[in-house]
CSV table of C-alpha atoms in Angstrom, one decimal:
chain,number,residue,atom,x,y,z
A,284,MET,CA,7.7,94.4,0.1
A,285,ASN,CA,9.7,95.6,-3.2
A,286,LYS,CA,7.1,95.2,-5.5
A,287,THR,CA,9.7,95.0,-8.6
A,288,LYS,CA,10.9,91.7,-6.7
A,289,SER,CA,9.1,88.3,-6.7
A,290,PHE,CA,10.3,87.5,-3.0
A,291,ASN,CA,10.7,89.6,0.1
A,292,VAL,CA,14.0,88.7,1.2
A,293,SER,CA,15.6,91.2,3.4
A,294,LYS,CA,19.1,92.9,2.7
A,295,ASN,CA,19.6,92.6,6.4
A,296,LEU,CA,19.0,88.9,6.6
A,297,VAL,CA,21.6,88.4,3.8
A,298,TYR,CA,24.1,90.3,5.7
A,299,GLN,CA,23.3,88.5,9.0
A,300,ALA,CA,23.8,85.4,7.0
A,301,TYR,CA,27.1,86.6,5.7
A,302,LYS,CA,28.5,87.0,9.3
A,303,GLU,CA,27.4,83.8,10.4
A,304,VAL,CA,29.2,82.2,7.7
A,305,LYS,CA,32.0,84.3,8.2
A,306,ALA,CA,32.1,83.0,11.8
A,307,ASN,CA,32.0,79.5,10.8
A,308,LYS,CA,35.0,80.1,8.3
A,309,GLY,CA,35.2,77.0,5.8
A,310,SER,CA,36.9,76.3,2.7
A,311,ALA,CA,36.1,77.4,-1.1
A,312,GLY,CA,33.8,75.5,-3.0
A,313,VAL,CA,34.0,74.6,-6.8
A,314,ASN,CA,34.6,78.2,-8.1
A,315,ASP,CA,37.7,78.3,-5.7
A,316,ILE,CA,36.6,81.5,-4.1
A,317,SER,CA,37.7,81.5,-0.5
A,318,LEU,CA,35.9,83.9,1.9
A,319,GLU,CA,39.0,86.4,1.8
A,320,LYS,CA,38.6,86.6,-1.9
A,321,PHE,CA,34.6,87.1,-1.5
A,322,GLU,CA,35.2,89.9,0.7
A,323,ILE,CA,37.5,91.8,-1.5
A,324,ASN,CA,34.1,92.7,-3.3
A,325,LEU,CA,31.7,92.2,-0.4
A,326,LYS,CA,29.2,94.7,-1.4
A,327,ASP,CA,28.6,93.7,-4.8
A,328,ASN,CA,28.9,90.2,-4.0
A,329,LEU,CA,26.2,90.4,-1.0
A,330,TYR,CA,23.9,92.5,-3.3
A,331,LYS,CA,24.1,89.8,-6.1
A,332,ILE,CA,22.9,87.0,-3.7
A,333,TRP,CA,20.0,89.3,-2.6
A,334,ASN,CA,19.0,90.4,-5.8
A,335,ARG,CA,18.9,86.6,-7.2
A,336,MET,CA,17.3,85.3,-4.2
A,337,SER,CA,14.7,88.0,-4.2
A,338,SER,CA,13.9,87.7,-7.7
A,339,GLY,CA,13.6,83.8,-7.7
A,340,THR,CA,16.6,83.5,-10.2
A,341,TYR,CA,19.2,82.1,-7.7
A,342,PHE,CA,20.5,78.5,-8.8
A,343,PRO,CA,22.9,76.8,-6.5
A,344,PRO,CA,26.1,75.8,-8.3
A,345,PRO,CA,27.3,72.1,-7.9
A,346,VAL,CA,28.8,71.1,-4.4
A,347,LYS,CA,32.6,70.2,-4.3
A,348,ALA,CA,33.1,66.5,-3.0
A,349,VAL,CA,35.9,66.6,-0.6
A,350,GLU,CA,36.8,63.3,1.1
A,351,ILE,CA,37.5,63.6,4.8
A,352,PRO,CA,39.3,60.4,6.5
A,353,LYS,CA,37.2,58.8,9.4
A,354,LYS,CA,38.8,58.1,12.8
A,355,ASN,CA,37.9,54.4,12.1
A,356,GLY,CA,39.5,54.4,8.6
A,357,GLY,CA,37.8,54.9,5.3
A,358,VAL,CA,36.6,58.2,4.2
A,359,ARG,CA,33.7,60.4,4.6
A,360,VAL,CA,32.6,62.4,1.4
A,361,LEU,CA,31.7,66.2,2.5
A,362,GLY,CA,29.9,68.4,-0.1
A,363,ILE,CA,31.3,71.8,0.3
A,364,PRO,CA,29.1,74.7,-1.1
A,365,THR,CA,30.5,77.9,-2.5
A,366,VAL,CA,30.8,80.7,-0.1
A,367,ALA,CA,28.0,82.6,-1.9
A,368,ASP,CA,26.0,79.4,-1.6
A,369,ARG,CA,26.8,78.8,2.0
A,370,ILE,CA,25.5,82.3,2.6
A,371,ALA,CA,22.3,82.1,0.3
A,372,GLN,CA,21.6,78.7,2.5
A,373,MET,CA,22.1,80.5,5.7
A,374,VAL,CA,19.6,83.2,4.7
A,375,VAL,CA,16.8,80.1,4.3
A,376,LYS,CA,18.2,78.4,7.3
A,377,ILE,CA,17.8,81.5,9.7
A,378,ASN,CA,14.1,81.7,8.7
A,379,PHE,CA,13.2,78.1,8.4
A,380,GLU,CA,14.8,77.0,11.7
A,381,LEU,CA,12.8,79.6,13.7
A,382,LYS,CA,9.5,77.8,12.5
A,383,VAL,CA,10.7,74.1,13.2
A,384,GLU,CA,12.9,74.3,16.3
A,385,LYS,CA,9.9,74.6,18.6
A,386,TYR,CA,8.6,71.3,17.3
A,387,PHE,CA,11.7,69.5,17.9
A,388,LEU,CA,11.8,67.2,20.9
A,389,GLN,CA,13.9,67.5,24.0
A,390,ASP,CA,16.1,64.4,23.3
A,391,SER,CA,17.3,65.5,19.7
A,392,TYR,CA,20.6,67.1,20.3
A,393,GLY,CA,22.4,67.3,17.0
A,394,TYR,CA,23.2,70.8,15.5
A,395,ARG,CA,20.4,72.5,17.4
A,396,PRO,CA,20.6,75.9,19.1
A,397,ASN,CA,21.7,75.8,22.7
A,398,LYS,CA,22.3,71.9,22.8
A,399,SER,CA,25.6,70.1,22.6
A,400,ALA,CA,27.0,66.7,22.4
A,401,HIS,CA,28.1,67.0,25.9
A,402,ASP,CA,24.3,67.2,26.9
A,403,ALA,CA,23.6,64.2,24.9
A,404,ILE,CA,26.4,62.4,26.7
A,405,ASP,CA,25.3,63.8,30.2
A,406,ILE,CA,21.6,62.4,29.8
A,407,THR,CA,23.0,58.9,28.5
A,408,ARG,CA,25.2,58.8,31.4
A,409,GLU,CA,22.5,59.2,33.8
A,410,ARG,CA,20.0,56.9,32.0
A,411,CYS,CA,22.5,54.1,31.9
A,412,TRP,CA,22.4,54.1,35.8
A,413,LYS,CA,18.7,53.7,35.8
A,414,TYR,CA,18.1,51.3,32.7
A,415,ASP,CA,20.0,47.9,32.8
A,416,TRP,CA,19.9,47.7,28.7
A,417,VAL,CA,20.9,50.0,25.8
A,418,LEU,CA,19.9,49.6,22.2
A,419,GLU,CA,22.7,51.5,20.3
A,420,PHE,CA,21.5,52.4,16.7
A,421,ASP,CA,23.4,54.1,13.7
A,422,ILE,CA,21.5,55.0,10.3
A,423,LYS,CA,23.5,54.0,7.4
A,424,GLY,CA,24.4,56.8,5.1
A,425,LEU,CA,21.6,59.3,6.3
A,426,PHE,CA,22.7,62.4,4.3
A,427,ASP,CA,22.8,60.3,1.1
A,428,ASN,CA,19.6,58.4,1.4
A,429,ILE,CA,16.9,60.8,2.6
A,430,ASP,CA,13.9,60.5,0.3
A,431,HIS,CA,13.1,64.1,-1.2
A,432,THR,CA,9.3,63.3,-1.3
A,433,PHE,CA,9.1,62.5,2.3
A,434,LEU,CA,11.4,65.5,3.2
A,435,MET,CA,9.4,68.1,1.3
A,436,LYS,CA,6.2,66.8,2.8
A,437,ALA,CA,7.7,67.7,6.3
A,438,VAL,CA,9.0,71.0,5.1
A,439,ARG,CA,5.7,72.0,3.9
A,440,LYS,CA,4.1,71.1,7.1
A,441,HIS,CA,6.2,73.9,8.7
A,442,THR,CA,6.3,76.6,6.1
A,443,ASP,CA,4.3,77.9,3.3
A,444,CYS,CA,6.9,80.6,2.4
A,445,LYS,CA,7.1,80.1,-1.3
A,446,TRP,CA,10.9,81.3,-1.6
A,447,GLU,CA,11.9,79.0,1.3
A,448,LEU,CA,10.2,76.0,-0.5
A,449,LEU,CA,11.6,77.0,-3.9
A,450,TYR,CA,15.3,77.0,-2.6
A,451,ILE,CA,15.3,74.0,-0.2
A,452,GLU,CA,14.0,72.2,-3.4
A,453,ARG,CA,16.8,73.3,-5.4
A,454,TRP,CA,19.5,72.6,-2.9
A,455,MET,CA,18.2,69.0,-2.4
A,456,LYS,CA,18.8,68.5,-6.0
A,457,SER,CA,22.0,70.3,-6.6
A,458,PRO,CA,24.5,68.0,-8.2
A,459,ILE,CA,28.0,67.2,-6.7
A,460,GLN,CA,31.2,67.6,-8.5
A,461,LYS,CA,33.9,65.2,-7.9
A,462,GLY,CA,36.9,66.4,-9.8
A,463,LYS,CA,35.8,67.2,-13.4
A,464,GLU,CA,32.7,64.6,-12.9
A,465,ILE,CA,29.3,66.0,-12.2
A,466,ILE,CA,27.0,63.6,-10.3
A,467,LYS,CA,23.2,64.2,-10.0
A,468,ARG,CA,21.3,64.2,-7.0
A,469,GLU,CA,18.2,61.9,-6.5
A,470,THR,CA,18.1,61.3,-2.8
A,471,GLY,CA,19.8,62.8,0.1
A,472,VAL,CA,21.2,66.3,1.4
A,473,PRO,CA,24.9,67.5,0.8
A,474,GLN,CA,26.8,66.4,4.2
A,475,GLY,CA,28.5,69.6,4.6
A,476,GLY,CA,25.7,72.1,3.7
A,477,VAL,CA,24.4,74.8,6.0
A,478,ILE,CA,20.9,74.1,5.5
A,479,SER,CA,21.4,70.2,5.6
A,480,PRO,CA,21.5,69.7,9.5
A,481,VAL,CA,17.9,71.1,10.0
A,482,LEU,CA,16.7,69.2,7.1
A,483,SER,CA,18.1,66.2,8.5
A,484,ASN,CA,16.7,66.8,11.9
A,485,LEU,CA,13.3,67.5,10.5
A,486,PHE,CA,13.3,64.2,8.7
A,487,LEU,CA,14.2,62.3,11.7
A,488,HIS,CA,11.8,64.2,13.9
A,489,TYR,CA,8.9,62.6,12.0
A,490,THR,CA,10.9,59.2,10.9
A,491,PHE,CA,12.1,58.4,14.5
A,492,ASP,CA,11.6,60.9,17.3
A,493,LYS,CA,7.6,61.2,16.9
A,494,TRP,CA,7.6,57.4,16.3
A,495,MET,CA,9.2,56.5,19.7
A,496,GLU,CA,7.1,59.2,21.5
A,497,ARG,CA,3.9,57.4,20.2
A,498,ASN,CA,4.9,53.8,20.5
A,499,PHE,CA,7.4,53.6,23.1
A,500,THR,CA,6.3,56.1,25.7
A,501,ASN,CA,8.4,54.4,28.7
A,502,ASN,CA,11.8,54.2,26.9
A,503,PRO,CA,13.8,57.2,26.9
A,504,TRP,CA,16.1,57.9,24.0
A,505,CYS,CA,18.9,60.5,22.9
A,506,ARG,CA,19.7,61.1,19.3
A,507,TYR,CA,22.4,63.1,17.9
A,508,VAL,CA,21.7,63.4,14.0
A,509,ASP,CA,22.1,59.7,12.8
A,510,ASP,CA,23.6,58.2,15.9
A,511,GLY,CA,21.0,57.2,18.8
A,512,ILE,CA,20.5,55.5,22.1
A,513,ILE,CA,17.5,54.0,23.3
A,514,ASN,CA,17.4,52.8,27.1
A,515,CYS,CA,15.5,49.5,28.1
A,516,LYS,CA,14.5,47.7,31.1
A,517,ILE,CA,15.0,44.1,29.9
A,518,LEU,CA,16.7,42.4,27.1
A,519,LYS,CA,13.6,41.3,25.3
A,520,GLN,CA,12.3,44.9,25.1
A,521,ALA,CA,15.5,46.0,23.6
A,522,GLN,CA,15.3,43.1,21.0
A,523,TYR,CA,11.8,43.8,20.2
A,524,ILE,CA,12.3,47.5,19.6
A,525,ARG,CA,15.1,46.9,17.4
A,526,LYS,CA,12.9,44.7,15.3
A,527,CYS,CA,10.4,47.5,15.1
A,528,LEU,CA,12.9,50.0,14.3
A,529,GLU,CA,14.4,48.2,11.2
A,530,ASP,CA,10.9,48.0,9.9
A,531,ARG,CA,10.1,51.8,10.6
A,532,PHE,CA,13.4,52.9,9.0
A,533,LYS,CA,12.5,50.5,5.8
A,534,GLN,CA,9.2,52.2,5.7
A,535,CYS,CA,11.1,55.7,5.3
A,536,LYS,CA,13.6,54.4,3.0
A,537,LEU,CA,16.3,54.1,5.3
A,538,GLU,CA,18.3,51.4,7.0
A,539,ILE,CA,19.9,50.9,10.0
A,540,HIS,CA,23.7,50.0,10.0
A,541,PRO,CA,23.9,46.4,11.0
A,542,GLU,CA,27.3,46.5,12.6
A,543,LYS,CA,27.0,49.7,14.4
A,544,THR,CA,23.6,48.8,15.7
A,545,LYS,CA,23.7,46.2,18.9
A,546,ILE,CA,22.3,45.8,22.3
A,547,ILE,CA,24.5,46.4,25.3
A,548,TYR,CA,24.1,45.5,28.9
A,549,CYS,CA,25.1,48.3,31.4
A,550,LYS,CA,27.1,46.1,33.7
A,551,ASP,CA,28.3,47.2,37.1
A,552,SER,CA,28.7,46.3,40.7
A,553,ASN,CA,24.9,45.7,41.0
A,554,ARG,CA,24.2,44.0,37.8
A,555,LYS,CA,25.3,40.3,37.8
A,556,GLU,CA,24.1,39.1,34.3
A,557,GLU,CA,26.2,38.1,31.5
A,558,HIS,CA,26.0,39.4,27.9
A,559,GLU,CA,28.5,39.6,25.1
A,560,ASN,CA,28.4,43.4,24.9
A,561,ILE,CA,29.0,45.6,27.9
A,562,GLU,CA,30.3,48.6,26.3
A,563,PHE,CA,29.4,51.0,23.4
A,564,THR,CA,30.6,54.3,21.9
A,565,PHE,CA,28.6,57.3,21.4
A,566,LEU,CA,29.9,60.7,20.3
A,567,SER,CA,33.7,59.5,20.7
A,568,TYR,CA,33.0,58.5,24.4
A,569,THR,CA,33.1,54.8,25.3
A,570,PHE,CA,30.2,54.0,27.9
A,571,ARG,CA,31.6,50.9,29.9
A,572,PRO,CA,32.1,49.3,33.3
A,573,ARG,CA,35.0,51.4,35.0
A,574,LYS,CA,36.3,51.6,38.7
A,575,ALA,CA,35.0,54.5,40.6
A,576,LYS,CA,35.1,55.6,44.4
A,577,GLY,CA,32.2,56.1,46.8
A,578,LYS,CA,32.0,57.5,50.3
A,579,GLU,CA,35.1,56.9,52.5
A,580,ASP,CA,36.9,56.0,49.3
A,581,LYS,CA,35.3,52.6,48.7
A,582,GLU,CA,35.8,51.3,45.3
A,583,PHE,CA,33.1,49.8,43.1
A,584,THR,CA,32.3,49.3,39.4
A,585,SER,CA,30.0,51.7,37.7
A,586,PHE,CA,28.9,52.3,34.0
A,587,LEU,CA,30.9,55.2,32.9
A,588,PRO,CA,31.8,57.2,29.9
A,589,ALA,CA,35.5,58.1,28.9
A,590,ILE,CA,37.3,59.0,25.6
A,591,SER,CA,37.0,55.9,23.0
A,592,ASN,CA,39.8,54.1,21.6
A,593,LYS,CA,39.4,55.4,18.2
A,594,ALA,CA,39.7,59.1,19.3
A,595,LYS,CA,42.9,58.2,21.3
A,596,LYS,CA,44.3,56.6,18.3
A,597,HIS,CA,43.3,59.7,16.2
A,598,ILE,CA,45.0,62.1,18.8
A,599,LYS,CA,48.1,60.2,18.7
A,600,GLN,CA,48.2,60.0,14.9
A,601,THR,CA,47.6,63.8,14.9
A,602,ILE,CA,50.4,64.5,17.5
A,603,LYS,CA,52.7,62.5,15.2
A,604,GLN,CA,51.7,64.2,12.2
A,605,TRP,CA,53.0,67.5,13.9
A,606,LYS,CA,56.5,66.3,13.2
A,607,LEU,CA,57.9,68.1,16.3
A,608,LEU,CA,61.2,66.4,15.8
A,609,TRP,CA,61.7,68.5,12.6
A,610,MET,CA,60.8,71.8,14.4
A,611,THR,CA,64.2,72.4,15.9
A,612,ASN,CA,64.3,75.9,14.2
A,613,LYS,CA,61.5,76.7,16.8
A,614,GLU,CA,61.3,77.6,20.6
A,615,LEU,CA,59.1,75.9,22.9
A,616,GLY,CA,56.9,78.8,23.1
A,617,ASP,CA,56.4,78.8,19.3
A,618,ILE,CA,55.2,75.1,19.3
A,619,ALA,CA,52.9,75.8,22.3
A,620,GLU,CA,51.1,78.8,20.6
A,621,LYS,CA,50.7,76.6,17.3
A,622,TYR,CA,49.2,73.8,18.9
A,623,ASN,CA,47.5,74.9,22.2
A,624,PRO,CA,44.2,75.5,20.1
A,625,VAL,CA,44.0,72.0,19.1
A,626,ILE,CA,45.1,70.5,22.8
A,627,ARG,CA,42.5,72.9,24.2
A,628,GLY,CA,40.0,71.6,22.1
A,629,TRP,CA,40.9,67.9,22.9
A,630,LEU,CA,40.4,69.0,26.9
A,631,ASN,CA,37.2,70.8,26.4
A,632,TYR,CA,35.6,67.9,24.7
A,633,TYR,CA,37.3,64.6,26.0
A,634,GLY,CA,38.3,66.2,29.6
A,635,LYS,CA,34.6,66.3,30.9
A,636,TYR,CA,34.7,62.6,31.9
A,637,GLY,CA,37.4,59.9,32.4
A,638,ARG,CA,40.1,62.6,32.6
A,639,LYS,CA,42.5,59.8,33.6
A,640,GLU,CA,42.2,58.2,30.2
A,641,LEU,CA,42.7,61.4,28.4
A,642,THR,CA,45.8,62.1,30.5
A,643,LYS,CA,47.4,58.9,29.2
A,644,VAL,CA,46.9,60.1,25.7
A,645,LEU,CA,48.0,63.9,26.0
A,646,GLU,CA,51.4,62.6,27.7
A,647,HIS,CA,52.5,61.5,24.2
A,648,ILE,CA,52.9,65.3,23.5
A,649,ASN,CA,55.5,65.4,26.4
A,650,TYR,CA,57.4,62.4,24.9
A,651,HIS,CA,57.4,64.0,21.4
A,652,LEU,CA,58.7,67.4,23.1
A,653,CYS,CA,61.5,65.2,24.6
A,654,PHE,CA,62.5,63.9,21.4
A,655,TRP,CA,62.5,67.7,20.1
A,656,ILE,CA,65.0,68.6,23.0
A,657,ARG,CA,67.3,65.7,22.1
A,658,ARG,CA,67.3,66.8,18.5
A,659,LYS,CA,67.6,70.4,19.1
A,660,TYR,CA,70.2,70.4,22.1
A,661,LYS,CA,73.1,68.2,21.2
A,662,LYS,CA,74.2,67.7,24.7
A,663,TYR,CA,70.9,65.7,25.2
A,664,LYS,CA,71.1,63.8,22.1
A,665,TYR,CA,71.6,60.4,23.8
A,666,LYS,CA,70.4,61.4,27.3
A,667,SER,CA,66.6,60.6,27.1
A,668,TYR,CA,66.1,61.0,31.0
A,669,LYS,CA,68.0,64.2,31.2
A,670,ALA,CA,65.7,65.5,28.4
A,671,MET,CA,62.7,64.5,30.4
A,672,SER,CA,63.9,66.0,33.5
A,673,LEU,CA,64.5,69.3,31.8
A,674,LEU,CA,61.1,69.4,30.3
A,675,MET,CA,59.7,68.7,33.8
A,676,LYS,CA,61.8,71.7,35.2
A,677,ILE,CA,60.2,73.9,32.6
A,678,ALA,CA,56.9,72.6,33.2
A,679,ASN,CA,57.3,73.5,36.8
A,680,LYS,CA,58.4,76.9,36.2
A,681,ASN,CA,56.1,77.5,33.4
A,682,SER,CA,53.0,75.4,34.0
A,683,THR,CA,50.7,77.4,31.7
A,684,LEU,CA,53.0,77.2,28.8
A,685,PHE,CA,50.8,74.4,27.1
A,686,GLU,CA,47.2,73.6,27.5
A,687,HIS,CA,47.5,70.2,29.0
A,688,TRP,CA,50.3,71.2,31.6
A,689,LYS,CA,47.7,73.8,33.0
A,690,VAL,CA,45.5,70.7,34.2
A,691,GLY,CA,48.6,68.6,35.4
A,692,MET,CA,48.9,66.4,32.3
A,693,PHE,CA,52.7,65.6,32.4
A,694,PHE,CA,54.3,62.2,32.7
A,695,ALA,CA,52.6,58.9,34.1
A,696,SER,CA,52.9,58.8,37.6
A,697,GLU,CA,55.0,55.8,37.7
A,698,ILE,CA,57.6,57.7,35.4
A,699,SER,CA,57.4,60.9,37.4
A,700,SER,CA,58.1,58.7,40.6
A,701,LEU,CA,61.5,57.4,38.8
A,702,LEU,CA,62.6,60.7,38.1
A,703,GLN,CA,61.8,62.4,41.4
A,704,ASN,CA,63.9,59.8,43.2
A,705,PHE,CA,66.7,60.0,40.5
A,706,PHE,CA,65.8,56.4,39.7
A,707,LEU,CA,67.4,53.3,41.5
A,708,THR,CA,70.5,53.4,39.2
A,709,PRO,CA,71.3,55.9,36.4
A,710,ARG,CA,71.5,52.9,33.8
A,711,TRP,CA,68.1,51.5,34.8
A,712,GLY,CA,66.4,55.0,34.7
A,713,ILE,CA,67.9,55.5,31.2
A,714,PHE,CA,66.7,52.1,30.0
A,715,MET,CA,63.2,52.6,31.5
A,716,LEU,CA,62.7,56.1,30.4
A,717,THR,CA,64.2,55.3,26.8
A,718,ILE,CA,61.8,52.4,26.4
A,719,ALA,CA,58.9,54.4,27.6
A,720,GLY,CA,59.8,57.3,25.4
A,721,TYR,CA,60.1,55.1,22.3
A,722,HIS,CA,57.1,53.3,23.0
A,723,CYS,CA,54.9,56.3,23.1
A,724,PHE,CA,56.8,57.8,20.1
A,725,PHE,CA,56.2,55.0,17.6
A,726,ASN,CA,53.0,53.8,19.1
A,727,ARG,CA,50.2,53.9,16.4
C-alpha cells in the first residue's frame, strides 16, 4: 500500500476500468468531454482519477439528464456520467461486483455476468408450459425510488472496504443536471450509471429475491432488474402472492406498477379455462397462445413467445427514419453496410423465437428499398412490380448483401407467389404490389 495515500486503489485497476468503459462506448457527460477527447491526454487523465480516488478526494460531478423515447411512448430519463466518472464507477464496480455476485440467486438475470435476456426468456417459456398462471409485475420508477438507507445497509453487509463505501454513497447522492438546473438526489440511483445496475440488483436481492425464496418456495420466479415473472399453479395463489408482493414493496418504499402488473392464464390446447388476460410481454417478447406443429405435422396451440407489437412498431418507425427514399446518391452496398449492424441486432435478439413474426416486420426494409429503386432509376418510377422484381433478382444473386436476406427474409409468400407466376394479369399484379408496397411504407 502506498503510505502517502489514504486508500489502496491500484493503477492497474483504473486502467482495466478505462478499457471496459471504452468497450462500452457511450456519450459525453456534463463537461462535454467525449471518450475521444479524454484519450488525447489519456495518461494524465487516468492518473488524476487514480490520485483522487486513492486519496479520498474524488467527488463525482453532476449526472447529465438525457431523455430517451420509450417504445410505448413517453420518455425515460437516463443519467449520463462524465467519461472520467464512468471510469471511477467502473473501478468500484469491478471490486464490489466480485463480492456480491456469488450471493445473487439463479433467477435474477438483469445486467449480470454470463446471464442474458435470452436466458430469462428461455426459462420463462419452459415454466409457462408447466404452470397455468403467471403473475407479471413491474416496479414503478425503481431507479428513482431506491431508499438510500436500505441500500447502504445491504452494501455494508457485503463489503467493509472504506473507499468502496465512501464512493458508492457519494454516487448515490450525486445531483442531476437538466439543462442549467441542478437537481439534488434524495433517493434512487442514476439510471445510466455504471455502478447503478449492481446496486439495484443488490437492493432487489433482499427486497424481492430472498423474500420469495423464504415465503414462496414452490413458486418459481424470474426477474430482469425491475421486470419480473412469478409462476403459479392456480389463480387464487397468483392473487394472494400479488397482495403479499404489494405489501412487501411498500415496506421497502417501492410500488408495483398498477397497469403493468397483472395475472395471466397461459392458455393452450390443454387448458380450457377462460380469463381476461391470456398474454403478457416480457423483455419485448409477447407470450401468448400460438399455433405450433407436433409429430407428423399435427397442429396444436401452445403458449409461446415472439416479438411484441411495441417492438414491431419501434422497428418499423426506425426503418422509416432511415429515409432510404432520399439516399439515391448511395449504392445498395453502401446502404447495406450502414444498416446491417442494426438489422443484425434485431435478428440476434428477436429472431430466437417466432421468426415468422419478425419476418413480417423486416420485410418492410425490402419495401423501402423498392421505393429507393423507383426514385433512383427513372425507368422504374411508375413500375412498382418491376422494382420489386429487380430487388428479388439482386437478392437471389447476392443473398448475403443484407443481413435479413441471409436468413431468407424477403417478401411475404403470397406476394412472392404473385411475382413468380408473373401475376394473373399485368394490371392486377401492379395493383396488388402497389397497394402492398404503399401499405407497408406508410404503415405506422
